[in-house]
């Protein structure tokens, strides 16, 4: 009985110490509670698994947010592994453009502001119409570039070696995920990686330093500028098919 009592007391003491350590944030970043199901993996290994899973998804939706000299940039993208893609691109004062790519054919539809920003000669006749984008249309080039998930995954891939595990999101705070962070010469990044099911990348935020070389075109003409801004990409609806029909022109 004395042995049982001592064992019970030791168990209670250990449990109490663990609870206090958890409450005070004293558990290591790679503890099972913080990184499950990735507790046995290093942070770079977790990021590489997320990149591989996200690249392999048959389809994915992406919400992109950044800024440009023309104002806030928002893009809503649905794309599949075959290259079919739809994009709604909003660029502040430059207006809004829709893009559909099916079977290698690209069509765009722009509002009047976007046509004026692109110096279209027939703004009234083209507003709201599906057309084949003109060669050198920077807004269309940017929208189509967003169709390729590698545009964003390729920014993270060479930085995966700098990864450090953070904390897992608490239940009720959205999809369960492990936050991973990293820092390189040109800025910081944060990635949320799913811990339920496949290790998809759920959110990526890039915070480049002010003097960092831009990695994405920002000037509306498809060319890099001195402007550098944070980029946030949310990934969702993995492997869920979507319909994209070639618009009639």
PDB file of C-alpha atoms in Angstrom:
ATOM      1  CA  UNK A   1       0.000   0.000   0.000  1.00  0.00           C
ATOM      2  CA  UNK A   2       2.894   2.375   0.840  1.00  0.00           C
ATOM      3  CA  UNK A   3       4.465   1.627  -2.576  1.00  0.00           C
ATOM      4  CA  UNK A   4       1.158   2.345  -4.329  1.00  0.00           C
ATOM      5  CA  UNK A   5       0.749   5.562  -2.398  1.00  0.00           C
ATOM      6  CA  UNK A   6       4.266   6.708  -3.286  1.00  0.00           C
ATOM      7  CA  UNK A   7       3.685   5.909  -6.974  1.00  0.00           C
ATOM      8  CA  UNK A   8       0.417   7.816  -6.965  1.00  0.00           C
ATOM      9  CA  UNK A   9       2.065  10.799  -5.323  1.00  0.00           C
ATOM     10  CA  UNK A  10       4.905  10.757  -7.863  1.00  0.00           C
ATOM     11  CA  UNK A  11       2.433  10.578 -10.744  1.00  0.00           C
ATOM     12  CA  UNK A  12       0.413  13.460  -9.328  1.00  0.00           C
ATOM     13  CA  UNK A  13       3.566  15.520  -8.844  1.00  0.00           C
ATOM     14  CA  UNK A  14       4.714  14.906 -12.421  1.00  0.00           C
ATOM     15  CA  UNK A  15       1.286  15.758 -13.805  1.00  0.00           C
ATOM     16  CA  UNK A  16       1.215  18.973 -11.784  1.00  0.00           C
ATOM     17  CA  UNK A  17       4.669  19.975 -13.029  1.00  0.00           C
ATOM     18  CA  UNK A  18       3.647  19.292 -16.628  1.00  0.00           C
ATOM     19  CA  UNK A  19       0.508  21.377 -16.245  1.00  0.00           C
ATOM     20  CA  UNK A  20       2.495  24.275 -14.788  1.00  0.00           C
ATOM     21  CA  UNK A  21       5.073  24.065 -17.577  1.00  0.00           C
ATOM     22  CA  UNK A  22       2.345  24.103 -20.198  1.00  0.00           C
ATOM     23  CA  UNK A  23       0.572  27.050 -18.586  1.00  0.00           C
ATOM     24  CA  UNK A  24       3.804  29.019 -18.408  1.00  0.00           C
ATOM     25  CA  UNK A  25       4.813  28.230 -21.995  1.00  0.00           C
ATOM     26  CA  UNK A  26       7.873  26.251 -20.862  1.00  0.00           C
ATOM     27  CA  UNK A  27       7.426  23.275 -23.178  1.00  0.00           C
ATOM     28  CA  UNK A  28       9.944  23.127 -26.046  1.00  0.00           C
ATOM     29  CA  UNK A  29       8.759  24.127 -29.509  1.00  0.00           C
ATOM     30  CA  UNK A  30       9.107  20.591 -30.813  1.00  0.00           C
ATOM     31  CA  UNK A  31       7.080  18.988 -27.999  1.00  0.00           C
ATOM     32  CA  UNK A  32       4.378  16.600 -29.259  1.00  0.00           C
ATOM     33  CA  UNK A  33       1.572  18.932 -28.158  1.00  0.00           C
ATOM     34  CA  UNK A  34       3.094  21.780 -30.171  1.00  0.00           C
ATOM     35  CA  UNK A  35       3.948  19.919 -33.352  1.00  0.00           C
ATOM     36  CA  UNK A  36       1.711  16.841 -33.583  1.00  0.00           C
ATOM     37  CA  UNK A  37       1.713  15.021 -35.922  1.00  0.00           C
ATOM     38  CA  UNK A  38       5.136  16.453 -36.807  1.00  0.00           C
ATOM     39  CA  UNK A  39       6.850  16.038 -33.439  1.00  0.00           C
ATOM     40  CA  UNK A  40       9.490  13.689 -34.857  1.00  0.00           C
ATOM     41  CA  UNK A  41      10.244  15.930 -37.847  1.00  0.00           C
ATOM     42  CA  UNK A  42      12.460  18.984 -37.981  1.00  0.00           C
ATOM     43  CA  UNK A  43      10.862  22.271 -38.993  1.00  0.00           C
ATOM     44  CA  UNK A  44      12.499  22.236 -42.474  1.00  0.00           C
ATOM     45  CA  UNK A  45      11.190  18.693 -42.996  1.00  0.00           C
ATOM     46  CA  UNK A  46       7.674  19.846 -42.107  1.00  0.00           C
ATOM     47  CA  UNK A  47       7.881  22.722 -44.592  1.00  0.00           C
ATOM     48  CA  UNK A  48       9.141  20.417 -47.338  1.00  0.00           C
ATOM     49  CA  UNK A  49       6.253  18.015 -46.688  1.00  0.00           C
ATOM     50  CA  UNK A  50       3.833  20.930 -46.947  1.00  0.00           C
ATOM     51  CA  UNK A  51       5.360  22.112 -50.210  1.00  0.00           C
ATOM     52  CA  UNK A  52       5.161  18.615 -51.702  1.00  0.00           C
ATOM     53  CA  UNK A  53       1.537  18.098 -50.624  1.00  0.00           C
ATOM     54  CA  UNK A  54       0.410  21.515 -51.869  1.00  0.00           C
ATOM     55  CA  UNK A  55       2.145  21.054 -55.212  1.00  0.00           C
ATOM     56  CA  UNK A  56       0.517  17.640 -55.647  1.00  0.00           C
ATOM     57  CA  UNK A  57      -3.043  18.794 -54.904  1.00  0.00           C
ATOM     58  CA  UNK A  58      -5.301  18.247 -57.909  1.00  0.00           C
ATOM     59  CA  UNK A  59      -6.799  21.689 -57.374  1.00  0.00           C
ATOM     60  CA  UNK A  60      -6.576  24.544 -54.899  1.00  0.00           C
ATOM     61  CA  UNK A  61      -8.040  27.973 -54.217  1.00  0.00           C
ATOM     62  CA  UNK A  62      -5.751  30.861 -53.316  1.00  0.00           C
ATOM     63  CA  UNK A  63      -6.501  34.292 -51.898  1.00  0.00           C
ATOM     64  CA  UNK A  64      -3.625  36.689 -52.457  1.00  0.00           C
ATOM     65  CA  UNK A  65      -3.238  40.047 -50.716  1.00  0.00           C
ATOM     66  CA  UNK A  66      -0.473  42.601 -51.203  1.00  0.00           C
ATOM     67  CA  UNK A  67      -0.096  46.230 -52.271  1.00  0.00           C
ATOM     68  CA  UNK A  68       1.192  48.071 -55.307  1.00  0.00           C
ATOM     69  CA  UNK A  69       1.693  51.718 -56.299  1.00  0.00           C
ATOM     70  CA  UNK A  70      -1.853  51.490 -57.702  1.00  0.00           C
ATOM     71  CA  UNK A  71      -3.303  50.511 -54.333  1.00  0.00           C
ATOM     72  CA  UNK A  72      -4.270  47.311 -52.510  1.00  0.00           C
ATOM     73  CA  UNK A  73      -4.008  44.146 -54.579  1.00  0.00           C
ATOM     74  CA  UNK A  74      -6.423  41.242 -54.048  1.00  0.00           C
ATOM     75  CA  UNK A  75      -6.646  38.121 -56.169  1.00  0.00           C
ATOM     76  CA  UNK A  76      -9.033  35.195 -55.863  1.00  0.00           C
ATOM     77  CA  UNK A  77      -7.694  32.189 -57.729  1.00  0.00           C
ATOM     78  CA  UNK A  78      -8.964  28.692 -58.495  1.00  0.00           C
ATOM     79  CA  UNK A  79      -6.487  26.491 -60.306  1.00  0.00           C
ATOM     80  CA  UNK A  80      -5.960  22.817 -60.994  1.00  0.00           C
ATOM     81  CA  UNK A  81      -2.965  20.660 -61.771  1.00  0.00           C
ATOM     82  CA  UNK A  82      -3.804  20.663 -65.520  1.00  0.00           C
ATOM     83  CA  UNK A  83      -3.488  24.437 -65.778  1.00  0.00           C
ATOM     84  CA  UNK A  84      -7.167  25.369 -65.835  1.00  0.00           C
ATOM     85  CA  UNK A  85      -7.574  28.583 -63.885  1.00  0.00           C
ATOM     86  CA  UNK A  86      -9.902  31.427 -62.964  1.00  0.00           C
ATOM     87  CA  UNK A  87      -8.727  34.686 -61.397  1.00  0.00           C
ATOM     88  CA  UNK A  88     -10.446  37.808 -60.154  1.00  0.00           C
ATOM     89  CA  UNK A  89      -7.785  40.488 -59.741  1.00  0.00           C
ATOM     90  CA  UNK A  90      -8.451  43.831 -58.069  1.00  0.00           C
ATOM     91  CA  UNK A  91      -5.724  46.489 -58.076  1.00  0.00           C
ATOM     92  CA  UNK A  92      -7.003  49.542 -56.250  1.00  0.00           C
ATOM     93  CA  UNK A  93      -7.446  52.516 -58.544  1.00  0.00           C
ATOM     94  CA  UNK A  94      -6.460  50.366 -61.529  1.00  0.00           C
ATOM     95  CA  UNK A  95      -9.747  48.494 -61.312  1.00  0.00           C
ATOM     96  CA  UNK A  96     -10.705  44.849 -61.636  1.00  0.00           C
ATOM     97  CA  UNK A  97      -9.985  42.115 -64.154  1.00  0.00           C
ATOM     98  CA  UNK A  98     -11.300  38.568 -64.504  1.00  0.00           C
ATOM     99  CA  UNK A  99      -9.222  35.901 -66.226  1.00  0.00           C
ATOM    100  CA  UNK A 100     -10.145  32.407 -67.406  1.00  0.00           C
ATOM    101  CA  UNK A 101      -7.600  29.929 -68.753  1.00  0.00           C
ATOM    102  CA  UNK A 102      -8.822  26.685 -70.286  1.00  0.00           C
ATOM    103  CA  UNK A 103      -6.849  24.369 -72.533  1.00  0.00           C
ATOM    104  CA  UNK A 104      -4.075  26.938 -72.843  1.00  0.00           C
ATOM    105  CA  UNK A 105      -6.479  29.644 -74.061  1.00  0.00           C
ATOM    106  CA  UNK A 106      -6.611  32.841 -71.985  1.00  0.00           C
ATOM    107  CA  UNK A 107      -9.499  35.301 -71.943  1.00  0.00           C
ATOM    108  CA  UNK A 108      -9.911  38.405 -69.784  1.00  0.00           C
ATOM    109  CA  UNK A 109     -12.752  40.749 -68.901  1.00  0.00           C
ATOM    110  CA  UNK A 110     -12.006  44.170 -67.402  1.00  0.00           C
ATOM    111  CA  UNK A 111     -13.924  47.079 -65.973  1.00  0.00           C
ATOM    112  CA  UNK A 112     -13.467  50.598 -67.329  1.00  0.00           C
ATOM    113  CA  UNK A 113     -10.840  51.561 -64.738  1.00  0.00           C
ATOM    114  CA  UNK A 114      -8.657  48.578 -65.603  1.00  0.00           C
ATOM    115  CA  UNK A 115      -8.943  49.334 -69.319  1.00  0.00           C
ATOM    116  CA  UNK A 116      -7.944  52.946 -68.726  1.00  0.00           C
ATOM    117  CA  UNK A 117      -4.971  51.801 -66.640  1.00  0.00           C
ATOM    118  CA  UNK A 118      -3.927  49.568 -69.536  1.00  0.00           C
ATOM    119  CA  UNK A 119      -4.306  52.497 -71.973  1.00  0.00           C
ATOM    120  CA  UNK A 120      -6.964  50.695 -73.997  1.00  0.00           C
ATOM    121  CA  UNK A 121      -8.050  52.662 -77.068  1.00  0.00           C
ATOM    122  CA  UNK A 122     -11.682  51.498 -76.999  1.00  0.00           C
ATOM    123  CA  UNK A 123     -12.644  51.651 -73.339  1.00  0.00           C
ATOM    124  CA  UNK A 124     -16.401  51.839 -73.940  1.00  0.00           C
ATOM    125  CA  UNK A 125     -16.455  49.016 -76.466  1.00  0.00           C
ATOM    126  CA  UNK A 126     -14.315  46.660 -74.362  1.00  0.00           C
ATOM    127  CA  UNK A 127     -15.749  47.262 -70.887  1.00  0.00           C
ATOM    128  CA  UNK A 128     -17.244  44.062 -69.546  1.00  0.00           C
ATOM    129  CA  UNK A 129     -16.399  42.035 -72.668  1.00  0.00           C
ATOM    130  CA  UNK A 130     -14.332  38.855 -72.784  1.00  0.00           C
ATOM    131  CA  UNK A 131     -11.315  39.364 -75.020  1.00  0.00           C
ATOM    132  CA  UNK A 132      -7.961  37.834 -75.785  1.00  0.00           C
ATOM    133  CA  UNK A 133      -5.465  39.939 -73.814  1.00  0.00           C
ATOM    134  CA  UNK A 134      -3.142  42.092 -75.841  1.00  0.00           C
ATOM    135  CA  UNK A 135       0.550  41.263 -75.924  1.00  0.00           C
ATOM    136  CA  UNK A 136       2.293  43.148 -73.144  1.00  0.00           C
ATOM    137  CA  UNK A 137      -0.856  43.584 -71.021  1.00  0.00           C
ATOM    138  CA  UNK A 138       0.842  43.666 -67.617  1.00  0.00           C
ATOM    139  CA  UNK A 139      -2.333  43.173 -65.614  1.00  0.00           C
ATOM    140  CA  UNK A 140      -3.252  40.061 -67.594  1.00  0.00           C
ATOM    141  CA  UNK A 141       0.297  38.748 -67.229  1.00  0.00           C
ATOM    142  CA  UNK A 142       0.128  39.247 -63.477  1.00  0.00           C
ATOM    143  CA  UNK A 143      -3.294  37.568 -63.212  1.00  0.00           C
ATOM    144  CA  UNK A 144      -2.098  34.583 -65.226  1.00  0.00           C
ATOM    145  CA  UNK A 145       1.072  34.339 -63.155  1.00  0.00           C
ATOM    146  CA  UNK A 146      -1.136  33.958 -60.083  1.00  0.00           C
ATOM    147  CA  UNK A 147      -2.615  30.856 -61.745  1.00  0.00           C
ATOM    148  CA  UNK A 148       0.617  29.026 -61.003  1.00  0.00           C
ATOM    149  CA  UNK A 149       0.845  28.059 -57.333  1.00  0.00           C
ATOM    150  CA  UNK A 150       4.608  27.774 -57.818  1.00  0.00           C
ATOM    151  CA  UNK A 151       4.684  31.569 -58.064  1.00  0.00           C
ATOM    152  CA  UNK A 152       4.270  31.514 -54.291  1.00  0.00           C
ATOM    153  CA  UNK A 153       5.585  28.087 -53.297  1.00  0.00           C
ATOM    154  CA  UNK A 154       8.792  28.894 -55.165  1.00  0.00           C
ATOM    155  CA  UNK A 155       9.348  31.852 -52.848  1.00  0.00           C
ATOM    156  CA  UNK A 156       9.205  29.627 -49.772  1.00  0.00           C
ATOM    157  CA  UNK A 157      11.076  26.564 -51.050  1.00  0.00           C
ATOM    158  CA  UNK A 158      14.629  27.986 -50.929  1.00  0.00           C
ATOM    159  CA  UNK A 159      13.944  29.339 -47.419  1.00  0.00           C
ATOM    160  CA  UNK A 160      12.703  26.090 -45.860  1.00  0.00           C
ATOM    161  CA  UNK A 161      16.090  25.465 -44.227  1.00  0.00           C
ATOM    162  CA  UNK A 162      15.587  28.497 -41.957  1.00  0.00           C
ATOM    163  CA  UNK A 163      12.350  27.127 -40.490  1.00  0.00           C
ATOM    164  CA  UNK A 164      11.592  27.005 -36.760  1.00  0.00           C
ATOM    165  CA  UNK A 165       8.527  25.391 -35.230  1.00  0.00           C
ATOM    166  CA  UNK A 166       6.024  27.564 -33.444  1.00  0.00           C
ATOM    167  CA  UNK A 167       2.840  26.566 -31.675  1.00  0.00           C
ATOM    168  CA  UNK A 168      -0.123  24.603 -32.925  1.00  0.00           C
ATOM    169  CA  UNK A 169      -3.375  26.545 -33.273  1.00  0.00           C
ATOM    170  CA  UNK A 170      -5.919  25.920 -30.528  1.00  0.00           C
ATOM    171  CA  UNK A 171      -9.156  24.044 -31.322  1.00  0.00           C
ATOM    172  CA  UNK A 172     -11.884  26.426 -32.457  1.00  0.00           C
ATOM    173  CA  UNK A 173      -9.418  28.885 -34.008  1.00  0.00           C
ATOM    174  CA  UNK A 174      -9.884  27.600 -37.553  1.00  0.00           C
ATOM    175  CA  UNK A 175      -8.293  24.613 -39.238  1.00  0.00           C
ATOM    176  CA  UNK A 176      -5.762  22.898 -36.939  1.00  0.00           C
ATOM    177  CA  UNK A 177      -2.290  23.973 -38.012  1.00  0.00           C
ATOM    178  CA  UNK A 178       1.311  24.263 -36.945  1.00  0.00           C
ATOM    179  CA  UNK A 179       2.884  27.684 -37.355  1.00  0.00           C
ATOM    180  CA  UNK A 180       6.426  27.670 -38.730  1.00  0.00           C
ATOM    181  CA  UNK A 181       8.589  30.767 -39.099  1.00  0.00           C
ATOM    182  CA  UNK A 182      11.851  31.616 -40.773  1.00  0.00           C
ATOM    183  CA  UNK A 183      14.176  34.494 -41.524  1.00  0.00           C
ATOM    184  CA  UNK A 184      16.647  35.094 -44.327  1.00  0.00           C
ATOM    185  CA  UNK A 185      18.722  37.976 -45.638  1.00  0.00           C
ATOM    186  CA  UNK A 186      15.768  39.435 -47.517  1.00  0.00           C
ATOM    187  CA  UNK A 187      13.089  39.205 -44.825  1.00  0.00           C
ATOM    188  CA  UNK A 188      10.884  37.006 -42.659  1.00  0.00           C
ATOM    189  CA  UNK A 189       8.183  34.479 -43.446  1.00  0.00           C
ATOM    190  CA  UNK A 190       5.421  32.668 -41.586  1.00  0.00           C
ATOM    191  CA  UNK A 191       3.627  29.508 -42.725  1.00  0.00           C
ATOM    192  CA  UNK A 192       0.640  27.664 -41.253  1.00  0.00           C
ATOM    193  CA  UNK A 193       0.672  23.941 -42.083  1.00  0.00           C
ATOM    194  CA  UNK A 194      -2.321  21.648 -41.607  1.00  0.00           C
ATOM    195  CA  UNK A 195      -2.026  19.107 -38.816  1.00  0.00           C
ATOM    196  CA  UNK A 196      -5.279  17.309 -39.689  1.00  0.00           C
ATOM    197  CA  UNK A 197      -5.101  15.144 -42.819  1.00  0.00           C
ATOM    198  CA  UNK A 198      -2.555  15.928 -45.514  1.00  0.00           C
ATOM    199  CA  UNK A 199       0.133  18.472 -44.577  1.00  0.00           C
ATOM    200  CA  UNK A 200      -1.172  21.199 -46.855  1.00  0.00           C
ATOM    201  CA  UNK A 201       0.145  24.735 -46.648  1.00  0.00           C
ATOM    202  CA  UNK A 202      -2.806  26.780 -45.391  1.00  0.00           C
ATOM    203  CA  UNK A 203      -1.291  30.243 -45.163  1.00  0.00           C
ATOM    204  CA  UNK A 204       1.953  31.875 -46.214  1.00  0.00           C
ATOM    205  CA  UNK A 205       3.052  35.392 -45.326  1.00  0.00           C
ATOM    206  CA  UNK A 206       6.223  36.951 -46.688  1.00  0.00           C
ATOM    207  CA  UNK A 207       7.555  40.103 -45.058  1.00  0.00           C
ATOM    208  CA  UNK A 208      10.504  41.313 -47.145  1.00  0.00           C
ATOM    209  CA  UNK A 209      12.834  43.981 -45.880  1.00  0.00           C
ATOM    210  CA  UNK A 210      12.337  47.436 -47.431  1.00  0.00           C
ATOM    211  CA  UNK A 211      15.520  47.113 -49.492  1.00  0.00           C
ATOM    212  CA  UNK A 212      14.858  43.528 -50.599  1.00  0.00           C
ATOM    213  CA  UNK A 213      14.710  42.729 -54.296  1.00  0.00           C
ATOM    214  CA  UNK A 214      11.063  42.369 -55.386  1.00  0.00           C
ATOM    215  CA  UNK A 215      10.085  38.801 -56.281  1.00  0.00           C
ATOM    216  CA  UNK A 216       6.673  39.593 -57.822  1.00  0.00           C
ATOM    217  CA  UNK A 217       5.687  42.148 -60.496  1.00  0.00           C
ATOM    218  CA  UNK A 218       3.917  45.095 -58.923  1.00  0.00           C
ATOM    219  CA  UNK A 219       3.777  47.953 -61.405  1.00  0.00           C
ATOM    220  CA  UNK A 220       0.835  46.826 -63.562  1.00  0.00           C
ATOM    221  CA  UNK A 221       3.110  46.387 -66.563  1.00  0.00           C
ATOM    222  CA  UNK A 222       4.585  43.059 -65.512  1.00  0.00           C
ATOM    223  CA  UNK A 223       7.932  44.511 -64.459  1.00  0.00           C
ATOM    224  CA  UNK A 224       9.639  44.598 -61.083  1.00  0.00           C
ATOM    225  CA  UNK A 225       9.923  47.972 -59.383  1.00  0.00           C
ATOM    226  CA  UNK A 226      11.638  49.253 -56.245  1.00  0.00           C
ATOM    227  CA  UNK A 227       8.341  48.746 -54.415  1.00  0.00           C
ATOM    228  CA  UNK A 228       8.436  45.843 -51.977  1.00  0.00           C
ATOM    229  CA  UNK A 229       5.405  44.874 -49.895  1.00  0.00           C
ATOM    230  CA  UNK A 230       4.294  41.989 -47.696  1.00  0.00           C
ATOM    231  CA  UNK A 231       2.442  39.209 -49.507  1.00  0.00           C
ATOM    232  CA  UNK A 232      -0.141  36.966 -47.845  1.00  0.00           C
ATOM    233  CA  UNK A 233      -1.523  33.860 -49.561  1.00  0.00           C
ATOM    234  CA  UNK A 234      -4.265  31.675 -48.111  1.00  0.00           C
ATOM    235  CA  UNK A 235      -4.698  28.192 -49.601  1.00  0.00           C
ATOM    236  CA  UNK A 236      -7.981  26.287 -49.320  1.00  0.00           C
ATOM    237  CA  UNK A 237     -10.384  23.769 -50.903  1.00  0.00           C
ATOM    238  CA  UNK A 238      -7.653  21.326 -51.845  1.00  0.00           C
ATOM    239  CA  UNK A 239      -8.627  18.657 -54.389  1.00  0.00           C
ATOM    240  CA  UNK A 240     -12.111  20.155 -54.820  1.00  0.00           C
ATOM    241  CA  UNK A 241     -12.969  20.379 -58.529  1.00  0.00           C
ATOM    242  CA  UNK A 242     -14.276  23.569 -60.082  1.00  0.00           C
ATOM    243  CA  UNK A 243     -15.814  24.460 -63.434  1.00  0.00           C
ATOM    244  CA  UNK A 244     -14.140  26.890 -65.834  1.00  0.00           C
ATOM    245  CA  UNK A 245     -15.635  27.227 -69.312  1.00  0.00           C
ATOM    246  CA  UNK A 246     -14.004  29.204 -72.098  1.00  0.00           C
ATOM    247  CA  UNK A 247     -15.927  32.479 -72.329  1.00  0.00           C
ATOM    248  CA  UNK A 248     -17.515  33.515 -75.614  1.00  0.00           C
ATOM    249  CA  UNK A 249     -15.900  36.586 -77.139  1.00  0.00           C
TER     250      UNK A 249
END
